[in-house]
Amino acid sequence: MIEIAGTQYALNDPVILTVGGVVALILLLLFLSLRASQRSARMAEPLARQMAHLGQHVQQLGQGQEQLRGGLQHVSDTQANAQVQVIQTVESRLSSVQQQMNDRLADNAMKSARALAEMQERMKESLHGSSKQTATSLTQLQERLAAIDKAQDNITKLSGDVLSLQDILSNKQTRGAFGEIQLNDIVSKALPSDSFQLQATLSNGRRADCLINLPNPPGPIVIDSKFPLEAYEALIGSTNDAEFKAAVQMFRSTVRKHITDIAEKYILDGETADGALMFLPSEAVYAELHAKFPELVQESFSKRVWIVSPTTCMATLNTMRAILKDARMREQAGAIRKELGLLHKDVERLGDRVSNLDRHFGQAAKDISEIKISADKAGRRAQRLDNFDFEELAPDDHSNVVPLGKTEG
């Protein structure tokens, strides 16, 4: 039993056991902490020495800091003095610059005032001149507007003419007549009137729009001016792929049929040339045909049908005119040679007559010279007679008297 504070506890009491364990644990901890403190003391000795050494360094650092503070103070004072000097210098320069700026501003103000006055004067003169120019320009503008109104009237009239032309071309018969008129105009300008025939009838009963009377070879050649323009209008007026394909097919078949008809109707053996011309009254149709349908052009070549536009037709007709001129020159070659022979004889006869005339002129010149000699002698004799110089007449002067009926030699 154990008595604590007047209370007895048994040794096997749990409280006693717990308290004892706690006390033992505390004692153990105290022992461990004591050993740890001893170990820490032994370990802290180098740390203490290092701390002392570090304290010395800190003290040296403090001294360096004091020296640095003194240096910084000196630098600060020096910088303050320099800053004051700089400020003073800047203030003096600023005052000088401000004075110069004021002077320049005053000078610029005076110059600006003078320039403004001059500009106002010029503006007045310019406005006065501009008013005159404006009046003149308005007058010219009115004249131009009048000319524009007149041109507008002409355009309106031309638009009506174009619409009427479209109405003409919309009809197949009138379009064919228009092509014939255009072909007639081109042919009549390029060839003599006796070298072609319009609406000529062939031996097969077909009527050709124009027949060019070329010599053999190649012989008379036919120009046809009828062209199926509806297929071309359908081609350029198509709005989708289906219409375009149908128009292309119709254009190809129509042009091929027209080429075949020309070859069959207007190319006749022994009567016409070995070929015919298909006249297209539009350069656009000619360009479209050659650009997008070359197979039709090749087919026309194979069938000896030559496709021409107004421009190429004029060039072809100029070539035909050269052929006609050469043929006519060959026909007239005999007459030309005959006329040249007669001309040669006339030239020879003229040479003979010129020689005779030159001989007569020579004899006449000789006679005139002899007449002048006789006239001089007669003049001298008349002068002596007028002066009564009968005794001065030389005997030989009587020998110079020309008997009547004889010429003086």
mmCIF file of C-alpha atoms in Angstrom:
data_model
loop_
_atom_site.group_PDB
_atom_site.id
_atom_site.type_symbol
_atom_site.label_atom_id
_atom_site.label_comp_id
_atom_site.label_asym_id
_atom_site.label_seq_id
_atom_site.Cartn_x
_atom_site.Cartn_y
_atom_site.Cartn_z
ATOM 1 C CA MET A 1 0.000 0.000 0.000
ATOM 2 C CA ILE A 2 1.147 3.535 -0.675
ATOM 3 C CA GLU A 3 -0.248 6.601 1.047
ATOM 4 C CA ILE A 4 -0.289 9.832 -0.951
ATOM 5 C CA ALA A 5 -1.838 12.945 0.581
ATOM 6 C CA GLY A 6 -3.640 10.903 3.204
ATOM 7 C CA THR A 7 -4.965 8.528 0.607
ATOM 8 C CA GLN A 8 -3.771 4.958 0.416
ATOM 9 C CA TYR A 9 -3.382 3.270 -2.890
ATOM 10 C CA ALA A 10 -2.650 -0.347 -3.664
ATOM 11 C CA LEU A 11 0.392 -1.099 -5.805
ATOM 12 C CA ASN A 12 -1.686 -2.933 -8.311
ATOM 13 C CA ASP A 13 -4.159 -0.067 -8.580
ATOM 14 C CA PRO A 14 -4.413 1.102 -12.211
ATOM 15 C CA VAL A 15 -4.114 4.726 -11.143
ATOM 16 C CA ILE A 16 -0.863 3.960 -9.358
ATOM 17 C CA LEU A 17 0.363 2.042 -12.324
ATOM 18 C CA THR A 18 -0.546 4.894 -14.677
ATOM 19 C CA VAL A 19 1.037 7.548 -12.469
ATOM 20 C CA GLY A 20 4.141 5.456 -12.115
ATOM 21 C CA GLY A 21 4.365 4.997 -15.853
ATOM 22 C CA VAL A 22 3.947 8.675 -16.408
ATOM 23 C CA VAL A 23 6.605 9.522 -13.840
ATOM 24 C CA ALA A 24 8.949 7.019 -15.350
ATOM 25 C CA LEU A 25 8.295 8.436 -18.778
ATOM 26 C CA ILE A 26 8.941 11.947 -17.543
ATOM 27 C CA LEU A 27 12.176 10.877 -15.958
ATOM 28 C CA LEU A 28 13.172 9.172 -19.185
ATOM 29 C CA LEU A 29 12.372 12.262 -21.170
ATOM 30 C CA LEU A 30 14.309 14.414 -18.764
ATOM 31 C CA PHE A 31 17.276 12.120 -19.123
ATOM 32 C CA LEU A 32 17.038 12.136 -22.899
ATOM 33 C CA SER A 33 16.658 15.887 -23.010
ATOM 34 C CA LEU A 34 19.647 16.284 -20.719
ATOM 35 C CA ARG A 35 21.752 14.141 -23.010
ATOM 36 C CA ALA A 36 20.409 16.008 -25.984
ATOM 37 C CA SER A 37 21.221 19.347 -24.391
ATOM 38 C CA GLN A 38 24.745 18.151 -23.708
ATOM 39 C CA ARG A 39 25.055 16.969 -27.262
ATOM 40 C CA SER A 40 23.574 20.278 -28.478
ATOM 41 C CA ALA A 41 26.024 22.191 -26.302
ATOM 42 C CA ARG A 42 28.877 20.275 -27.838
ATOM 43 C CA MET A 43 27.472 20.891 -31.282
ATOM 44 C CA ALA A 44 26.723 24.568 -30.544
ATOM 45 C CA GLU A 45 30.309 25.363 -29.694
ATOM 46 C CA PRO A 46 31.442 25.494 -33.380
ATOM 47 C CA LEU A 47 28.204 27.330 -34.160
ATOM 48 C CA ALA A 48 28.987 29.826 -31.396
ATOM 49 C CA ARG A 49 32.459 30.325 -32.795
ATOM 50 C CA GLN A 50 30.967 30.797 -36.227
ATOM 51 C CA MET A 51 28.426 33.210 -34.757
ATOM 52 C CA ALA A 52 31.265 35.148 -33.123
ATOM 53 C CA HIS A 53 33.161 35.198 -36.388
ATOM 54 C CA LEU A 54 29.945 36.236 -38.126
ATOM 55 C CA GLY A 55 29.490 38.972 -35.524
ATOM 56 C CA GLN A 56 32.893 40.289 -36.386
ATOM 57 C CA HIS A 57 31.996 40.291 -40.073
ATOM 58 C CA VAL A 58 28.725 42.020 -39.261
ATOM 59 C CA GLN A 59 30.643 44.635 -37.293
ATOM 60 C CA GLN A 60 33.005 45.115 -40.252
ATOM 61 C CA LEU A 61 29.974 45.296 -42.523
ATOM 62 C CA GLY A 62 28.495 47.958 -40.237
ATOM 63 C CA GLN A 63 31.695 49.938 -40.465
ATOM 64 C CA GLY A 64 31.678 49.587 -44.264
ATOM 65 C CA GLN A 65 28.060 50.648 -44.242
ATOM 66 C CA GLU A 66 28.958 53.729 -42.226
ATOM 67 C CA GLN A 67 31.705 54.514 -44.722
ATOM 68 C CA LEU A 68 29.245 53.893 -47.566
ATOM 69 C CA ARG A 69 26.722 56.149 -45.883
ATOM 70 C CA GLY A 70 29.350 58.864 -45.685
ATOM 71 C CA GLY A 71 30.276 58.375 -49.349
ATOM 72 C CA LEU A 72 26.633 58.413 -50.331
ATOM 73 C CA GLN A 73 26.118 61.571 -48.365
ATOM 74 C CA HIS A 74 29.053 63.156 -50.169
ATOM 75 C CA VAL A 75 27.760 61.977 -53.532
ATOM 76 C CA SER A 76 24.288 63.225 -52.613
ATOM 77 C CA ASP A 77 25.658 66.633 -51.683
ATOM 78 C CA THR A 78 27.712 66.770 -54.873
ATOM 79 C CA GLN A 79 24.709 65.709 -56.946
ATOM 80 C CA ALA A 80 22.526 68.276 -55.219
ATOM 81 C CA ASN A 81 25.035 71.007 -55.999
ATOM 82 C CA ALA A 82 25.364 69.823 -59.603
ATOM 83 C CA GLN A 83 21.567 69.639 -59.886
ATOM 84 C CA VAL A 84 21.257 73.176 -58.595
ATOM 85 C CA GLN A 85 23.827 74.334 -61.127
ATOM 86 C CA VAL A 86 22.079 72.419 -63.910
ATOM 87 C CA ILE A 87 18.737 73.893 -62.890
ATOM 88 C CA GLN A 88 20.208 77.357 -62.892
ATOM 89 C CA THR A 89 21.814 76.783 -66.297
ATOM 90 C CA VAL A 90 18.586 75.331 -67.706
ATOM 91 C CA GLU A 91 16.571 78.226 -66.280
ATOM 92 C CA SER A 92 18.933 80.745 -67.856
ATOM 93 C CA ARG A 93 18.824 78.932 -71.168
ATOM 94 C CA LEU A 94 15.060 78.590 -70.964
ATOM 95 C CA SER A 95 14.745 82.295 -70.345
ATOM 96 C CA SER A 96 17.029 82.980 -73.319
ATOM 97 C CA VAL A 97 15.119 80.546 -75.507
ATOM 98 C CA GLN A 98 11.821 82.028 -74.323
ATOM 99 C CA GLN A 99 13.055 85.505 -75.214
ATOM 100 C CA GLN A 100 14.171 84.283 -78.634
ATOM 101 C CA MET A 101 10.851 82.500 -79.095
ATOM 102 C CA ASN A 102 8.975 85.626 -78.163
ATOM 103 C CA ASP A 103 11.040 87.633 -80.647
ATOM 104 C CA ARG A 104 10.530 85.058 -83.368
ATOM 105 C CA LEU A 105 6.828 84.787 -82.598
ATOM 106 C CA ALA A 106 6.512 88.524 -82.850
ATOM 107 C CA ASP A 107 8.450 88.521 -86.108
ATOM 108 C CA ASN A 108 6.379 85.609 -87.442
ATOM 109 C CA ALA A 109 3.212 87.390 -86.360
ATOM 110 C CA MET A 110 4.232 90.462 -88.345
ATOM 111 C CA LYS A 111 5.208 88.332 -91.345
ATOM 112 C CA SER A 112 1.960 86.388 -91.067
ATOM 113 C CA ALA A 113 0.000 89.617 -90.918
ATOM 114 C CA ARG A 114 1.767 90.922 -94.027
ATOM 115 C CA ALA A 115 1.350 87.560 -95.805
ATOM 116 C CA LEU A 116 -2.313 87.469 -94.795
ATOM 117 C CA ALA A 117 -2.823 90.957 -96.155
ATOM 118 C CA GLU A 118 -1.090 90.010 -99.404
ATOM 119 C CA MET A 119 -3.084 86.790 -99.557
ATOM 120 C CA GLN A 120 -6.328 88.680 -99.024
ATOM 121 C CA GLU A 121 -5.369 91.045 -101.837
ATOM 122 C CA ARG A 122 -4.511 88.119 -104.078
ATOM 123 C CA MET A 123 -7.709 86.367 -103.080
ATOM 124 C CA LYS A 124 -9.665 89.447 -104.030
ATOM 125 C CA GLU A 125 -7.919 89.583 -107.393
ATOM 126 C CA SER A 126 -8.318 85.817 -107.833
ATOM 127 C CA LEU A 127 -11.977 85.965 -106.896
ATOM 128 C CA HIS A 128 -12.475 88.801 -109.330
ATOM 129 C CA GLY A 129 -10.699 86.863 -112.047
ATOM 130 C CA SER A 130 -12.472 83.662 -111.003
ATOM 131 C CA SER A 131 -15.806 85.389 -111.279
ATOM 132 C CA LYS A 132 -14.951 86.379 -114.848
ATOM 133 C CA GLN A 133 -13.687 82.874 -115.590
ATOM 134 C CA THR A 134 -16.773 81.411 -113.949
ATOM 135 C CA ALA A 135 -18.978 83.557 -116.115
ATOM 136 C CA THR A 136 -17.008 82.492 -119.176
ATOM 137 C CA SER A 137 -17.103 78.859 -118.067
ATOM 138 C CA LEU A 138 -20.845 79.054 -117.500
ATOM 139 C CA THR A 139 -21.267 80.470 -120.987
ATOM 140 C CA GLN A 140 -19.126 77.681 -122.431
ATOM 141 C CA LEU A 141 -21.005 75.174 -120.280
ATOM 142 C CA GLN A 142 -24.300 76.394 -121.666
ATOM 143 C CA GLU A 143 -22.926 76.069 -125.188
ATOM 144 C CA ARG A 144 -21.675 72.565 -124.427
ATOM 145 C CA LEU A 145 -25.016 71.646 -122.863
ATOM 146 C CA ALA A 146 -26.703 72.855 -126.023
ATOM 147 C CA ALA A 147 -24.301 70.691 -128.048
ATOM 148 C CA ILE A 148 -24.995 67.769 -125.711
ATOM 149 C CA ASP A 149 -28.743 68.261 -126.179
ATOM 150 C CA LYS A 150 -28.217 68.240 -129.914
ATOM 151 C CA ALA A 151 -26.073 65.109 -129.648
ATOM 152 C CA GLN A 152 -28.750 63.541 -127.447
ATOM 153 C CA ASP A 153 -31.298 64.220 -130.146
ATOM 154 C CA ASN A 154 -28.974 62.619 -132.689
ATOM 155 C CA ILE A 155 -28.487 59.629 -130.385
ATOM 156 C CA THR A 156 -32.246 59.303 -129.981
ATOM 157 C CA LYS A 157 -32.636 59.418 -133.735
ATOM 158 C CA LEU A 158 -29.807 56.913 -134.165
ATOM 159 C CA SER A 159 -31.442 54.626 -131.586
ATOM 160 C CA GLY A 160 -34.618 54.736 -133.643
ATOM 161 C CA ASP A 161 -32.597 53.902 -136.750
ATOM 162 C CA VAL A 162 -30.932 50.995 -134.936
ATOM 163 C CA LEU A 163 -34.286 49.695 -133.786
ATOM 164 C CA SER A 164 -35.567 49.919 -137.333
ATOM 165 C CA LEU A 165 -32.431 48.080 -138.494
ATOM 166 C CA GLN A 166 -33.117 45.367 -135.920
ATOM 167 C CA ASP A 167 -36.652 45.142 -137.229
ATOM 168 C CA ILE A 168 -35.245 44.750 -140.731
ATOM 169 C CA LEU A 169 -32.796 42.046 -139.667
ATOM 170 C CA SER A 170 -35.477 40.173 -137.729
ATOM 171 C CA ASN A 171 -37.227 39.325 -140.993
ATOM 172 C CA LYS A 172 -35.563 36.633 -143.095
ATOM 173 C CA GLN A 173 -36.424 38.173 -146.450
ATOM 174 C CA THR A 174 -35.413 41.705 -145.478
ATOM 175 C CA ARG A 175 -32.219 40.341 -143.914
ATOM 176 C CA GLY A 176 -31.391 38.599 -147.188
ATOM 177 C CA ALA A 177 -32.052 41.828 -149.074
ATOM 178 C CA PHE A 178 -29.814 43.684 -146.622
ATOM 179 C CA GLY A 179 -27.001 41.180 -147.255
ATOM 180 C CA GLU A 180 -27.455 41.548 -151.016
ATOM 181 C CA ILE A 181 -27.337 45.344 -150.738
ATOM 182 C CA GLN A 182 -24.167 45.181 -148.636
ATOM 183 C CA LEU A 183 -22.557 42.756 -151.109
ATOM 184 C CA ASN A 184 -23.614 44.968 -154.039
ATOM 185 C CA ASP A 185 -22.038 47.999 -152.356
ATOM 186 C CA ILE A 186 -18.738 46.177 -151.751
ATOM 187 C CA VAL A 187 -18.558 44.669 -155.246
ATOM 188 C CA SER A 188 -19.480 47.918 -157.005
ATOM 189 C CA LYS A 189 -16.686 49.751 -155.141
ATOM 190 C CA ALA A 190 -14.041 47.104 -155.828
ATOM 191 C CA LEU A 191 -14.737 46.023 -159.446
ATOM 192 C CA PRO A 192 -15.647 47.699 -162.745
ATOM 193 C CA SER A 193 -19.342 47.665 -163.545
ATOM 194 C CA ASP A 194 -18.913 45.412 -166.601
ATOM 195 C CA SER A 195 -17.034 42.719 -164.666
ATOM 196 C CA PHE A 196 -19.908 41.434 -162.487
ATOM 197 C CA GLN A 197 -23.598 40.659 -162.737
ATOM 198 C CA LEU A 198 -26.183 40.716 -159.931
ATOM 199 C CA GLN A 199 -28.954 38.116 -159.717
ATOM 200 C CA ALA A 200 -27.469 36.173 -162.612
ATOM 201 C CA THR A 201 -29.298 33.014 -163.721
ATOM 202 C CA LEU A 202 -27.178 29.919 -164.299
ATOM 203 C CA SER A 203 -27.790 27.062 -166.709
ATOM 204 C CA ASN A 204 -29.315 24.928 -163.914
ATOM 205 C CA GLY A 205 -31.947 27.600 -163.263
ATOM 206 C CA ARG A 206 -30.384 28.782 -159.997
ATOM 207 C CA ARG A 207 -30.069 32.511 -159.469
ATOM 208 C CA ALA A 208 -26.796 33.717 -158.027
ATOM 209 C CA ASP A 209 -26.660 36.841 -155.855
ATOM 210 C CA CYS A 210 -23.497 37.989 -157.654
ATOM 211 C CA LEU A 211 -21.502 36.493 -160.543
ATOM 212 C CA ILE A 212 -17.947 37.753 -161.099
ATOM 213 C CA ASN A 213 -16.939 37.359 -164.754
ATOM 214 C CA LEU A 214 -13.335 36.229 -164.300
ATOM 215 C CA PRO A 215 -11.372 34.898 -167.314
ATOM 216 C CA ASN A 216 -10.474 31.223 -167.648
ATOM 217 C CA PRO A 217 -8.893 30.101 -165.491
ATOM 218 C CA PRO A 218 -10.523 30.194 -162.992
ATOM 219 C CA GLY A 219 -13.682 31.325 -164.800
ATOM 220 C CA PRO A 220 -16.834 33.044 -163.508
ATOM 221 C CA ILE A 221 -17.238 32.721 -159.722
ATOM 222 C CA VAL A 222 -20.470 33.008 -157.699
ATOM 223 C CA ILE A 223 -20.890 34.939 -154.424
ATOM 224 C CA ASP A 224 -23.840 33.931 -152.245
ATOM 225 C CA SER A 225 -25.007 36.454 -149.624
ATOM 226 C CA LYS A 226 -27.742 34.431 -147.880
ATOM 227 C CA PHE A 227 -26.732 33.157 -144.427
ATOM 228 C CA PRO A 228 -28.879 31.433 -141.727
ATOM 229 C CA LEU A 229 -28.585 34.087 -139.006
ATOM 230 C CA GLU A 230 -31.282 32.517 -136.760
ATOM 231 C CA ALA A 231 -28.901 29.785 -135.623
ATOM 232 C CA TYR A 232 -26.268 32.349 -134.665
ATOM 233 C CA GLU A 233 -28.807 34.438 -132.736
ATOM 234 C CA ALA A 234 -29.935 31.328 -130.861
ATOM 235 C CA LEU A 235 -26.287 30.548 -130.086
ATOM 236 C CA ILE A 236 -25.451 33.940 -128.600
ATOM 237 C CA GLY A 237 -28.833 34.203 -126.855
ATOM 238 C CA SER A 238 -28.627 30.888 -124.962
ATOM 239 C CA THR A 239 -28.923 31.227 -121.171
ATOM 240 C CA ASN A 240 -28.077 27.720 -119.932
ATOM 241 C CA ASP A 241 -26.070 24.683 -120.961
ATOM 242 C CA ALA A 242 -29.004 22.848 -122.513
ATOM 243 C CA GLU A 243 -29.933 25.798 -124.741
ATOM 244 C CA PHE A 244 -26.272 26.343 -125.631
ATOM 245 C CA LYS A 245 -25.773 22.709 -126.678
ATOM 246 C CA ALA A 246 -28.962 22.752 -128.749
ATOM 247 C CA ALA A 247 -27.948 26.060 -130.371
ATOM 248 C CA VAL A 248 -24.457 24.725 -131.175
ATOM 249 C CA GLN A 249 -25.952 21.636 -132.797
ATOM 250 C CA MET A 250 -28.438 23.712 -134.808
ATOM 251 C CA PHE A 251 -25.732 26.191 -135.876
ATOM 252 C CA ARG A 252 -23.399 23.409 -136.992
ATOM 253 C CA SER A 253 -26.061 21.558 -138.982
ATOM 254 C CA THR A 254 -27.479 24.747 -140.562
ATOM 255 C CA VAL A 255 -24.095 26.066 -141.686
ATOM 256 C CA ARG A 256 -23.071 22.631 -143.017
ATOM 257 C CA LYS A 257 -26.296 22.426 -145.056
ATOM 258 C CA HIS A 258 -25.766 25.955 -146.393
ATOM 259 C CA ILE A 259 -22.210 25.106 -147.476
ATOM 260 C CA THR A 260 -23.466 21.956 -149.224
ATOM 261 C CA ASP A 261 -26.225 23.900 -151.010
ATOM 262 C CA ILE A 262 -23.737 26.487 -152.332
ATOM 263 C CA ALA A 263 -21.391 23.745 -153.574
ATOM 264 C CA GLU A 264 -24.232 21.940 -155.366
ATOM 265 C CA LYS A 265 -25.989 25.003 -156.829
ATOM 266 C CA TYR A 266 -23.188 27.358 -157.834
ATOM 267 C CA ILE A 267 -20.216 25.170 -158.772
ATOM 268 C CA LEU A 268 -20.892 23.941 -162.315
ATOM 269 C CA ASP A 269 -18.289 22.214 -164.477
ATOM 270 C CA GLY A 270 -17.509 24.136 -167.633
ATOM 271 C CA GLU A 271 -19.669 27.094 -166.612
ATOM 272 C CA THR A 272 -18.362 28.505 -163.340
ATOM 273 C CA ALA A 273 -15.086 28.446 -161.470
ATOM 274 C CA ASP A 274 -14.072 25.463 -159.394
ATOM 275 C CA GLY A 275 -15.270 27.178 -156.226
ATOM 276 C CA ALA A 276 -17.736 29.701 -154.808
ATOM 277 C CA LEU A 277 -17.793 32.393 -152.116
ATOM 278 C CA MET A 278 -20.133 32.405 -149.100
ATOM 279 C CA PHE A 279 -20.515 36.036 -147.975
ATOM 280 C CA LEU A 280 -21.179 36.688 -144.263
ATOM 281 C CA PRO A 281 -22.561 40.217 -143.734
ATOM 282 C CA SER A 282 -21.229 40.296 -140.128
ATOM 283 C CA GLU A 283 -17.634 40.220 -138.873
ATOM 284 C CA ALA A 284 -18.898 38.797 -135.535
ATOM 285 C CA VAL A 285 -20.406 35.744 -137.236
ATOM 286 C CA TYR A 286 -17.195 35.286 -139.261
ATOM 287 C CA ALA A 287 -15.040 35.439 -136.097
ATOM 288 C CA GLU A 288 -17.364 33.089 -134.175
ATOM 289 C CA LEU A 289 -17.325 30.578 -137.007
ATOM 290 C CA HIS A 290 -13.520 30.506 -137.295
ATOM 291 C CA ALA A 291 -12.910 30.567 -133.527
ATOM 292 C CA LYS A 292 -15.355 27.899 -132.318
ATOM 293 C CA PHE A 293 -16.248 25.871 -135.422
ATOM 294 C CA PRO A 294 -12.977 25.203 -137.297
ATOM 295 C CA GLU A 295 -14.322 21.883 -138.547
ATOM 296 C CA LEU A 296 -16.983 23.757 -140.562
ATOM 297 C CA VAL A 297 -14.296 25.956 -142.096
ATOM 298 C CA GLN A 298 -12.271 22.874 -143.058
ATOM 299 C CA GLU A 299 -15.386 21.269 -144.522
ATOM 300 C CA SER A 300 -16.041 24.405 -146.601
ATOM 301 C CA PHE A 301 -12.455 24.204 -147.884
ATOM 302 C CA SER A 302 -12.958 20.583 -148.868
ATOM 303 C CA LYS A 303 -16.134 21.513 -150.771
ATOM 304 C CA ARG A 304 -14.395 24.526 -152.402
ATOM 305 C CA VAL A 305 -16.679 27.066 -150.716
ATOM 306 C CA TRP A 306 -14.649 30.010 -149.443
ATOM 307 C CA ILE A 307 -16.165 31.878 -146.477
ATOM 308 C CA VAL A 308 -15.601 35.655 -146.557
ATOM 309 C CA SER A 309 -16.623 38.604 -144.369
ATOM 310 C CA PRO A 310 -17.009 42.220 -145.561
ATOM 311 C CA THR A 311 -13.303 42.868 -144.889
ATOM 312 C CA THR A 312 -11.932 39.671 -146.433
ATOM 313 C CA CYS A 313 -14.407 39.978 -149.313
ATOM 314 C CA MET A 314 -12.968 43.387 -150.167
ATOM 315 C CA ALA A 315 -9.445 41.920 -150.139
ATOM 316 C CA THR A 316 -10.570 39.013 -152.362
ATOM 317 C CA LEU A 317 -12.273 41.377 -154.799
ATOM 318 C CA ASN A 318 -9.110 43.482 -155.017
ATOM 319 C CA THR A 319 -7.246 40.322 -156.040
ATOM 320 C CA MET A 320 -9.944 39.622 -158.644
ATOM 321 C CA ARG A 321 -9.587 43.173 -159.939
ATOM 322 C CA ALA A 322 -5.870 42.554 -160.461
ATOM 323 C CA ILE A 323 -6.727 39.340 -162.364
ATOM 324 C CA LEU A 324 -9.236 41.214 -164.563
ATOM 325 C CA LYS A 325 -6.716 43.962 -165.227
ATOM 326 C CA ASP A 326 -4.066 41.426 -166.211
ATOM 327 C CA ALA A 327 -6.514 39.593 -168.491
ATOM 328 C CA ARG A 328 -7.568 42.805 -170.182
ATOM 329 C CA MET A 329 -3.961 43.769 -170.662
ATOM 330 C CA ARG A 330 -3.318 40.379 -172.316
ATOM 331 C CA GLU A 331 -6.361 40.901 -174.571
ATOM 332 C CA GLN A 332 -5.104 44.319 -175.581
ATOM 333 C CA ALA A 333 -1.483 43.195 -175.997
ATOM 334 C CA GLY A 334 -1.810 42.961 -179.826
ATOM 335 C CA ALA A 335 -3.416 46.360 -180.117
ATOM 336 C CA ILE A 336 -0.779 47.785 -177.819
ATOM 337 C CA ARG A 337 2.017 46.331 -179.967
ATOM 338 C CA LYS A 338 0.371 47.748 -183.127
ATOM 339 C CA GLU A 339 0.019 51.159 -181.564
ATOM 340 C CA LEU A 340 3.640 50.985 -180.414
ATOM 341 C CA GLY A 341 4.757 50.244 -183.991
ATOM 342 C CA LEU A 342 2.771 53.190 -185.322
ATOM 343 C CA LEU A 343 4.185 55.333 -182.559
ATOM 344 C CA HIS A 344 7.717 54.258 -183.556
ATOM 345 C CA LYS A 345 7.091 55.210 -187.169
ATOM 346 C CA ASP A 346 5.671 58.554 -186.074
ATOM 347 C CA VAL A 347 8.787 59.162 -184.000
ATOM 348 C CA GLU A 348 11.062 58.319 -186.939
ATOM 349 C CA ARG A 349 9.047 60.619 -189.220
ATOM 350 C CA LEU A 350 9.240 63.344 -186.610
ATOM 351 C CA GLY A 351 13.049 62.913 -186.489
ATOM 352 C CA ASP A 352 13.310 63.306 -190.242
ATOM 353 C CA ARG A 353 11.181 66.417 -190.195
ATOM 354 C CA VAL A 354 13.211 67.872 -187.351
ATOM 355 C CA SER A 355 16.402 67.233 -189.395
ATOM 356 C CA ASN A 356 14.887 68.976 -192.417
ATOM 357 C CA LEU A 357 13.742 71.851 -190.253
ATOM 358 C CA ASP A 358 17.217 72.128 -188.734
ATOM 359 C CA ARG A 359 18.741 72.236 -192.239
ATOM 360 C CA HIS A 360 16.288 74.946 -193.289
ATOM 361 C CA PHE A 361 17.096 76.870 -190.131
ATOM 362 C CA GLY A 362 20.829 76.611 -190.948
ATOM 363 C CA GLN A 363 20.285 77.936 -194.515
ATOM 364 C CA ALA A 364 18.039 80.698 -193.164
ATOM 365 C CA ALA A 365 20.712 81.667 -190.626
ATOM 366 C CA LYS A 366 23.310 81.819 -193.431
ATOM 367 C CA ASP A 367 21.006 83.948 -195.594
ATOM 368 C CA ILE A 368 20.322 86.292 -192.682
ATOM 369 C CA SER A 369 24.079 86.673 -192.074
ATOM 370 C CA GLU A 370 24.667 87.562 -195.749
ATOM 371 C CA ILE A 371 21.714 89.999 -195.658
ATOM 372 C CA LYS A 372 23.270 91.708 -192.613
ATOM 373 C CA ILE A 373 26.608 92.099 -194.484
ATOM 374 C CA SER A 374 24.842 93.644 -197.492
ATOM 375 C CA ALA A 375 22.817 95.925 -195.242
ATOM 376 C CA ASP A 376 25.981 97.185 -193.517
ATOM 377 C CA LYS A 377 27.630 97.992 -196.906
ATOM 378 C CA ALA A 378 24.496 99.719 -198.141
ATOM 379 C CA GLY A 379 24.340 101.767 -194.953
ATOM 380 C CA ARG A 380 27.937 102.956 -195.268
ATOM 381 C CA ARG A 381 27.389 103.879 -198.928
ATOM 382 C CA ALA A 382 24.221 105.781 -198.059
ATOM 383 C CA GLN A 383 26.073 107.714 -195.365
ATOM 384 C CA ARG A 384 28.831 108.770 -197.831
ATOM 385 C CA LEU A 385 26.271 109.859 -200.359
ATOM 386 C CA ASP A 386 24.534 111.848 -197.642
ATOM 387 C CA ASN A 387 27.864 113.635 -196.880
ATOM 388 C CA PHE A 388 28.568 114.271 -200.590
ATOM 389 C CA ASP A 389 31.788 112.352 -200.406
ATOM 390 C CA PHE A 390 31.704 111.283 -204.036
ATOM 391 C CA GLU A 391 35.435 111.701 -204.496
ATOM 392 C CA GLU A 392 36.149 109.479 -201.528
ATOM 393 C CA LEU A 393 34.410 106.575 -203.063
ATOM 394 C CA ALA A 394 36.999 103.895 -203.622
ATOM 395 C CA PRO A 395 37.163 102.201 -206.981
ATOM 396 C CA ASP A 396 36.715 98.912 -205.372
ATOM 397 C CA ASP A 397 33.481 100.095 -203.831
ATOM 398 C CA HIS A 398 31.904 99.929 -207.327
ATOM 399 C CA SER A 399 32.754 96.262 -207.382
ATOM 400 C CA ASN A 400 30.573 95.758 -204.373
ATOM 401 C CA VAL A 401 27.478 96.931 -206.197
ATOM 402 C CA VAL A 402 25.210 93.971 -206.515
ATOM 403 C CA PRO A 403 23.634 93.612 -209.930
ATOM 404 C CA LEU A 404 19.885 93.374 -210.033
ATOM 405 C CA GLY A 405 18.565 89.872 -210.030
ATOM 406 C CA LYS A 406 21.633 88.430 -208.333
ATOM 407 C CA THR A 407 22.371 87.692 -204.693
ATOM 408 C CA GLU A 408 25.496 88.948 -203.037
ATOM 409 C CA GLY A 409 28.034 86.301 -202.408
#
